[in-house]
Amino acid sequence: MTTIPPKAPVQATRDIASPKDTYRRFCAQEPSLPLFSRDWWLDAAVGRNGWDVALVKKGNEVLAAMPYVIRSRYGMRIVTQPALTPMLGPWLRPTGGRQAAQLSNDKDVMQALIDQLPRFDHFAQTWHPGVGNWQPFFWNGFRQTTYYTFVLPELTDMDKLWAGFEGKTRRAITKAQKQHQLQVRSDVPLDLLLDLNRKTFARQGLLPPYPDDFVRRLDAACRERGCCRVFCALDPDGAPHAACYVVWDEHSAYGLISGTDPAYRESQANSLCVWESLLHAAGVTRAYNFSGSMIAPFEAYLRGFGGNHVPYFHISKTPSRLLTLRQGLLSLTGKH
């Protein structure tokens, strides 16, 4: 942990409390922290000892924090983020002053965060859209790739929201409701969602990149705090067509997991599930983040819900020459 004394340059000092203990107390007090950066989420995702945090303080005030996960692969140390955690990265306290003062503050506290990172062979994190300045990381040899997500910033007027959907999206929802007589329920077991999610991956010849028990741990932590819900579309015979899983904090809901039975793809059940999740989100938070996708067909689908096209950063660095060489070879061969 780094402490910035008043009117003094950044310098490292020893604190009686560990950075993680300080961060846990901070998480309990700071509502502006995004959901995926909170200690309980990270505990559920990788265990209490599976993550750490860089922390910058001035007196008793936390100025910046950056949680991270360390993984080991083939003897390499990877600093990254957990599965089903679409956004992590630094949190910086706003200065409330002029832009020049904010940028100066960003430079100091981001440098302090970077200085606290453990030795790594590869660093890769995708940051929350609220972090718009990565330049201090550039000065330290990091790279940036711009990703995009769709965000509905206001859920206060659902009629206006509906009117903002593309026509094909409105027709898909109406078709699911009227032609296929689907109803969306949330009192279904999590295993039903997991089964639909597996079928979606299987249709592409893939396995889900996370085990069922991992999802169950996250779900249990979220249910304990009342910040998650499954939305499942069923037909009159009780057959599940599609489902989605949404989590939220005080600021935004996030679409996290979805799945569709390939036998019922024409029923448009997935669009109906998203619509019902938006209706619910309007009662518990302010915005809805679709958690992004750089896959062209899925981007086109999400675009239909009329959200703002919002950029966010993927930050990486690979000091390991072996990994850098391997990544270059994969790029040349087109393999990933």
Short mmCIF file of C-alpha atoms in Angstrom, two decimals:
data_model
loop_
_atom_site.label_atom_id
_atom_site.label_comp_id
_atom_site.label_asym_id
_atom_site.label_seq_id
_atom_site.Cartn_x
_atom_site.Cartn_y
_atom_site.Cartn_z
CA MET A 1 0.00 0.00 0.00
CA THR A 2 1.19 3.51 -0.81
CA THR A 3 0.39 6.52 1.34
CA ILE A 4 0.58 10.05 -0.02
CA PRO A 5 1.37 12.46 2.83
CA PRO A 6 -0.16 15.95 2.50
CA LYS A 7 1.90 18.17 0.17
CA ALA A 8 4.48 15.46 -0.39
CA PRO A 9 5.43 13.26 -3.33
CA VAL A 10 4.21 9.70 -3.53
CA GLN A 11 6.20 7.40 -1.28
CA ALA A 12 5.70 3.88 0.05
CA THR A 13 5.05 3.51 3.77
CA ARG A 14 4.22 0.58 6.02
CA ASP A 15 0.68 0.42 7.39
CA ILE A 16 -0.40 -1.54 10.47
CA ALA A 17 -3.37 -2.97 8.56
CA SER A 18 -2.71 -4.97 5.41
CA PRO A 19 -3.82 -3.38 2.11
CA LYS A 20 -6.47 -6.08 1.71
CA ASP A 21 -7.90 -5.48 5.21
CA THR A 22 -8.01 -1.75 4.49
CA TYR A 23 -9.65 -2.44 1.15
CA ARG A 24 -12.31 -4.65 2.75
CA ARG A 25 -13.29 -1.82 5.07
CA PHE A 26 -13.24 0.57 2.12
CA CYS A 27 -15.56 -1.70 0.11
CA ALA A 28 -18.09 -1.58 2.95
CA GLN A 29 -18.05 2.22 2.91
CA GLU A 30 -17.63 3.27 -0.74
CA PRO A 31 -20.78 2.79 -2.87
CA SER A 32 -19.11 4.06 -6.06
CA LEU A 33 -16.97 0.92 -6.35
CA PRO A 34 -18.25 -1.17 -9.26
CA LEU A 35 -19.79 -4.53 -8.35
CA PHE A 36 -16.95 -6.60 -9.79
CA SER A 37 -14.32 -4.73 -7.75
CA ARG A 38 -15.90 -5.46 -4.39
CA ASP A 39 -14.19 -7.79 -1.96
CA TRP A 40 -17.08 -10.23 -1.59
CA TRP A 41 -17.31 -10.71 -5.37
CA LEU A 42 -13.61 -11.47 -5.59
CA ASP A 43 -13.85 -13.80 -2.57
CA ALA A 44 -16.62 -15.76 -4.30
CA ALA A 45 -14.76 -15.86 -7.62
CA VAL A 46 -11.27 -16.90 -6.50
CA GLY A 47 -11.38 -17.34 -2.71
CA ARG A 48 -10.27 -15.02 0.07
CA ASN A 49 -6.61 -15.71 -0.67
CA GLY A 50 -6.93 -15.75 -4.46
CA TRP A 51 -6.72 -12.02 -5.03
CA ASP A 52 -4.83 -8.98 -3.80
CA VAL A 53 -5.05 -5.21 -4.18
CA ALA A 54 -2.82 -2.20 -4.79
CA LEU A 55 -3.93 0.72 -2.64
CA VAL A 56 -3.06 4.42 -2.45
CA LYS A 57 -4.00 6.47 0.63
CA LYS A 58 -3.66 10.04 1.84
CA GLY A 59 -4.05 10.00 5.59
CA ASN A 60 -7.09 7.83 6.22
CA GLU A 61 -8.59 8.49 2.79
CA VAL A 62 -8.27 5.94 -0.01
CA LEU A 63 -7.34 7.74 -3.23
CA ALA A 64 -7.06 4.74 -5.55
CA ALA A 65 -7.40 0.98 -5.52
CA MET A 66 -6.72 -1.77 -8.03
CA PRO A 67 -7.67 -5.36 -7.19
CA TYR A 68 -6.11 -8.15 -9.21
CA VAL A 69 -5.78 -11.92 -9.42
CA ILE A 70 -2.48 -13.79 -9.83
CA ARG A 71 -2.51 -17.04 -11.78
CA SER A 72 0.30 -19.39 -12.67
CA ARG A 73 0.53 -21.07 -16.10
CA TYR A 74 3.53 -23.14 -17.15
CA GLY A 75 5.61 -21.41 -14.49
CA MET A 76 4.50 -17.95 -15.69
CA ARG A 77 2.87 -15.39 -13.37
CA ILE A 78 -0.27 -13.86 -14.89
CA VAL A 79 -1.93 -10.80 -13.31
CA THR A 80 -5.53 -10.71 -14.49
CA GLN A 81 -9.18 -10.93 -13.37
CA PRO A 82 -11.56 -13.80 -12.57
CA ALA A 83 -13.91 -15.54 -14.97
CA LEU A 84 -17.39 -13.99 -15.31
CA THR A 85 -15.88 -10.71 -14.13
CA PRO A 86 -16.17 -8.67 -17.30
CA MET A 87 -14.62 -5.50 -15.87
CA LEU A 88 -12.10 -4.81 -13.14
CA GLY A 89 -9.15 -2.39 -13.13
CA PRO A 90 -8.42 0.70 -11.03
CA TRP A 91 -10.81 2.86 -9.04
CA LEU A 92 -9.73 6.50 -8.64
CA ARG A 93 -11.31 9.02 -6.32
CA PRO A 94 -12.44 12.09 -8.32
CA THR A 95 -10.65 15.28 -7.33
CA GLY A 96 -13.64 17.49 -8.08
CA GLY A 97 -11.37 20.18 -9.47
CA ARG A 98 -10.15 21.25 -12.88
CA GLN A 99 -9.23 18.70 -15.52
CA ALA A 100 -5.55 19.53 -15.20
CA ALA A 101 -5.67 18.75 -11.48
CA GLN A 102 -7.50 15.48 -12.13
CA LEU A 103 -4.94 14.40 -14.74
CA SER A 104 -2.08 15.27 -12.42
CA ASN A 105 -3.72 13.22 -9.69
CA ASP A 106 -4.28 10.32 -12.11
CA LYS A 107 -0.60 10.33 -13.01
CA ASP A 108 0.54 10.18 -9.39
CA VAL A 109 -1.89 7.60 -8.07
CA MET A 110 -1.74 5.34 -11.14
CA GLN A 111 2.04 5.32 -10.91
CA ALA A 112 1.72 4.36 -7.25
CA LEU A 113 -0.64 1.51 -8.22
CA ILE A 114 1.74 0.28 -10.92
CA ASP A 115 4.66 0.36 -8.50
CA GLN A 116 2.76 -1.98 -6.16
CA LEU A 117 1.94 -4.63 -8.74
CA PRO A 118 3.79 -7.90 -8.18
CA ARG A 119 6.34 -9.17 -10.68
CA PHE A 120 4.49 -10.68 -13.63
CA ASP A 121 5.15 -12.31 -16.99
CA HIS A 122 1.86 -11.13 -18.41
CA PHE A 123 -0.73 -8.57 -17.32
CA ALA A 124 -4.24 -8.45 -18.78
CA GLN A 125 -7.26 -6.63 -17.36
CA THR A 126 -10.39 -5.19 -18.88
CA TRP A 127 -11.32 -1.97 -17.13
CA HIS A 128 -14.68 -0.52 -16.22
CA PRO A 129 -15.91 2.13 -18.73
CA GLY A 130 -15.77 4.71 -15.95
CA VAL A 131 -11.97 4.72 -16.18
CA GLY A 132 -11.20 6.92 -19.17
CA ASN A 133 -7.48 7.64 -18.69
CA TRP A 134 -4.87 4.91 -19.10
CA GLN A 135 -1.97 7.15 -20.18
CA PRO A 136 0.17 6.57 -17.05
CA PHE A 137 0.08 2.85 -17.86
CA PHE A 138 1.22 3.65 -21.42
CA TRP A 139 4.22 5.48 -20.01
CA ASN A 140 5.05 2.27 -18.14
CA GLY A 141 5.02 0.06 -21.21
CA PHE A 142 1.45 -1.20 -21.09
CA ARG A 143 -0.73 -1.51 -24.20
CA GLN A 144 -4.39 -0.77 -24.73
CA THR A 145 -7.07 -2.32 -26.94
CA THR A 146 -10.44 -0.59 -27.12
CA TYR A 147 -13.46 -2.80 -26.53
CA TYR A 148 -17.10 -1.75 -26.83
CA THR A 149 -20.24 -2.43 -24.88
CA PHE A 150 -23.81 -1.16 -25.07
CA VAL A 151 -25.17 0.75 -22.09
CA LEU A 152 -28.69 1.96 -21.40
CA PRO A 153 -27.86 4.89 -19.09
CA GLU A 154 -31.38 5.58 -17.83
CA LEU A 155 -34.12 3.08 -16.98
CA THR A 156 -36.63 5.63 -15.71
CA ASP A 157 -38.95 5.65 -18.75
CA MET A 158 -39.60 2.15 -20.08
CA ASP A 159 -41.95 3.38 -22.81
CA LYS A 160 -39.17 5.59 -24.16
CA LEU A 161 -36.75 2.69 -23.83
CA TRP A 162 -39.07 0.41 -25.82
CA ALA A 163 -39.44 3.06 -28.52
CA GLY A 164 -35.65 3.20 -28.81
CA PHE A 165 -35.37 -0.49 -29.71
CA GLU A 166 -34.85 -1.41 -33.35
CA GLY A 167 -38.02 -2.63 -35.01
CA LYS A 168 -36.71 -6.18 -35.38
CA THR A 169 -36.05 -6.33 -31.64
CA ARG A 170 -39.56 -5.18 -30.75
CA ARG A 171 -41.01 -7.69 -33.23
CA ALA A 172 -38.89 -10.48 -31.74
CA ILE A 173 -40.19 -9.78 -28.23
CA THR A 174 -43.77 -9.55 -29.44
CA LYS A 175 -43.38 -12.81 -31.38
CA ALA A 176 -42.12 -14.60 -28.28
CA GLN A 177 -45.04 -13.31 -26.22
CA LYS A 178 -47.94 -13.69 -28.65
CA GLN A 179 -47.02 -16.32 -31.22
CA HIS A 180 -45.15 -18.68 -28.91
CA GLN A 181 -46.99 -17.66 -25.72
CA LEU A 182 -43.79 -17.63 -23.70
CA GLN A 183 -43.76 -16.49 -20.10
CA VAL A 184 -40.68 -15.38 -18.21
CA ARG A 185 -40.17 -16.69 -14.70
CA SER A 186 -37.44 -16.19 -12.13
CA ASP A 187 -38.40 -18.99 -9.72
CA VAL A 188 -36.41 -21.56 -11.67
CA PRO A 189 -33.31 -23.43 -10.49
CA LEU A 190 -29.89 -22.12 -11.49
CA ASP A 191 -29.16 -25.51 -13.08
CA LEU A 192 -31.73 -24.76 -15.76
CA LEU A 193 -29.76 -21.67 -16.80
CA LEU A 194 -26.51 -23.63 -16.71
CA ASP A 195 -27.97 -26.32 -18.95
CA LEU A 196 -29.12 -23.75 -21.51
CA ASN A 197 -25.74 -22.04 -21.34
CA ARG A 198 -23.97 -25.35 -22.04
CA LYS A 199 -26.25 -25.97 -25.03
CA THR A 200 -25.34 -22.57 -26.45
CA PHE A 201 -21.63 -23.31 -26.22
CA ALA A 202 -22.13 -26.86 -27.52
CA ARG A 203 -23.81 -25.51 -30.64
CA GLN A 204 -20.48 -23.77 -31.36
CA GLY A 205 -18.46 -26.87 -30.53
CA LEU A 206 -17.24 -25.34 -27.26
CA LEU A 207 -17.45 -25.89 -23.52
CA PRO A 208 -18.32 -23.05 -21.11
CA PRO A 209 -15.09 -21.37 -19.90
CA TYR A 210 -16.21 -21.77 -16.27
CA PRO A 211 -17.39 -24.83 -14.28
CA ASP A 212 -20.90 -25.04 -12.83
CA ASP A 213 -19.62 -24.90 -9.25
CA PHE A 214 -17.90 -21.59 -10.01
CA VAL A 215 -21.20 -20.07 -11.15
CA ARG A 216 -22.95 -21.49 -8.10
CA ARG A 217 -20.45 -19.77 -5.79
CA LEU A 218 -20.99 -16.40 -7.46
CA ASP A 219 -24.74 -16.93 -7.42
CA ALA A 220 -24.76 -17.79 -3.71
CA ALA A 221 -22.78 -14.63 -2.88
CA CYS A 222 -25.10 -12.49 -5.01
CA ARG A 223 -28.27 -14.06 -3.62
CA GLU A 224 -27.04 -13.39 -0.10
CA ARG A 225 -26.92 -9.69 -1.05
CA GLY A 226 -30.07 -9.66 -3.18
CA CYS A 227 -28.33 -8.51 -6.36
CA CYS A 228 -28.96 -11.21 -8.98
CA ARG A 229 -31.82 -12.87 -10.83
CA VAL A 230 -32.44 -15.54 -13.47
CA PHE A 231 -34.95 -14.78 -16.22
CA CYS A 232 -36.18 -17.90 -18.02
CA ALA A 233 -38.71 -18.04 -20.86
CA LEU A 234 -40.93 -21.14 -20.81
CA ASP A 235 -43.64 -22.24 -23.23
CA PRO A 236 -47.14 -23.42 -22.17
CA ASP A 237 -45.81 -26.98 -21.88
CA GLY A 238 -43.14 -25.86 -19.43
CA ALA A 239 -40.21 -26.29 -21.84
CA PRO A 240 -37.44 -23.73 -21.24
CA HIS A 241 -36.48 -21.88 -24.42
CA ALA A 242 -33.89 -19.41 -23.14
CA ALA A 243 -32.60 -17.77 -19.99
CA CYS A 244 -30.34 -14.94 -18.90
CA TYR A 245 -28.65 -14.08 -15.63
CA VAL A 246 -28.31 -10.50 -14.44
CA VAL A 247 -26.40 -8.96 -11.52
CA TRP A 248 -26.50 -5.38 -10.31
CA ASP A 249 -25.19 -2.76 -7.89
CA GLU A 250 -26.45 0.71 -7.01
CA HIS A 251 -25.39 2.12 -10.36
CA SER A 252 -25.97 -0.51 -13.04
CA ALA A 253 -27.21 -3.96 -13.91
CA TYR A 254 -24.98 -6.26 -15.97
CA GLY A 255 -25.99 -9.05 -18.31
CA LEU A 256 -23.65 -11.85 -17.26
CA ILE A 257 -24.78 -15.26 -18.60
CA SER A 258 -27.30 -16.35 -21.22
CA GLY A 259 -28.33 -19.51 -22.96
CA THR A 260 -30.79 -20.73 -25.58
CA ASP A 261 -31.98 -24.21 -26.45
CA PRO A 262 -31.00 -24.65 -30.13
CA ALA A 263 -34.31 -26.44 -30.72
CA TYR A 264 -36.18 -23.22 -29.93
CA ARG A 265 -33.98 -20.54 -31.46
CA GLU A 266 -36.81 -19.30 -33.70
CA SER A 267 -39.04 -18.44 -30.73
CA GLN A 268 -36.96 -15.30 -29.96
CA ALA A 269 -37.05 -16.22 -26.29
CA ASN A 270 -33.66 -14.65 -25.62
CA SER A 271 -34.92 -11.17 -26.56
CA LEU A 272 -37.93 -11.61 -24.31
CA CYS A 273 -35.67 -12.59 -21.39
CA VAL A 274 -33.55 -9.47 -21.89
CA TRP A 275 -36.66 -7.28 -22.00
CA GLU A 276 -37.93 -8.76 -18.73
CA SER A 277 -34.50 -8.27 -17.17
CA LEU A 278 -34.63 -4.60 -18.19
CA LEU A 279 -38.05 -4.19 -16.59
CA HIS A 280 -36.70 -5.66 -13.38
CA ALA A 281 -33.49 -3.64 -13.49
CA ALA A 282 -35.53 -0.44 -13.70
CA GLY A 283 -36.76 -1.14 -10.16
CA VAL A 284 -33.39 -1.86 -8.56
CA THR A 285 -30.76 0.32 -10.28
CA ARG A 286 -30.22 3.16 -12.75
CA ALA A 287 -28.50 1.74 -15.84
CA TYR A 288 -28.00 -1.50 -17.77
CA ASN A 289 -24.68 -2.64 -19.18
CA PHE A 290 -24.79 -5.51 -21.68
CA SER A 291 -21.19 -6.38 -20.71
CA GLY A 292 -19.96 -5.96 -24.25
CA SER A 293 -19.10 -8.22 -27.14
CA MET A 294 -16.58 -7.86 -29.93
CA ILE A 295 -18.20 -10.72 -31.86
CA ALA A 296 -19.96 -9.22 -34.88
CA PRO A 297 -23.25 -11.21 -34.86
CA PHE A 298 -23.70 -10.73 -31.11
CA GLU A 299 -22.89 -7.01 -31.41
CA ALA A 300 -25.65 -6.68 -33.99
CA TYR A 301 -28.08 -8.41 -31.63
CA LEU A 302 -27.20 -6.18 -28.68
CA ARG A 303 -27.33 -3.06 -30.85
CA GLY A 304 -31.02 -3.72 -31.36
CA PHE A 305 -31.77 -2.74 -27.77
CA GLY A 306 -30.82 0.86 -28.47
CA GLY A 307 -28.05 1.37 -25.91
CA ASN A 308 -25.19 3.84 -26.16
CA HIS A 309 -22.07 2.45 -27.84
CA VAL A 310 -19.53 2.83 -25.02
CA PRO A 311 -15.77 2.17 -25.29
CA TYR A 312 -13.75 0.60 -22.51
CA PHE A 313 -10.13 -0.48 -22.20
CA HIS A 314 -8.33 -3.79 -22.24
CA ILE A 315 -4.88 -3.16 -20.76
CA SER A 316 -1.99 -5.58 -21.21
CA LYS A 317 1.75 -5.97 -20.84
CA THR A 318 4.02 -8.95 -21.46
CA PRO A 319 7.53 -8.55 -20.05
CA SER A 320 8.21 -12.25 -20.69
CA ARG A 321 10.16 -12.60 -23.96
CA LEU A 322 8.97 -16.20 -24.24
CA LEU A 323 5.32 -15.23 -24.03
CA THR A 324 5.86 -12.29 -26.38
CA LEU A 325 7.41 -14.63 -28.95
CA ARG A 326 4.57 -17.11 -28.56
CA GLN A 327 1.94 -14.38 -29.00
CA GLY A 328 3.74 -13.16 -32.13
CA LEU A 329 3.76 -16.65 -33.63
CA LEU A 330 0.07 -17.12 -32.87
CA SER A 331 -0.66 -13.80 -34.53
CA LEU A 332 1.25 -14.81 -37.65
CA THR A 333 -0.48 -18.21 -37.88
CA GLY A 334 -3.93 -16.85 -37.02
CA LYS A 335 -4.21 -19.17 -34.02
CA HIS A 336 -5.38 -17.99 -30.58
#
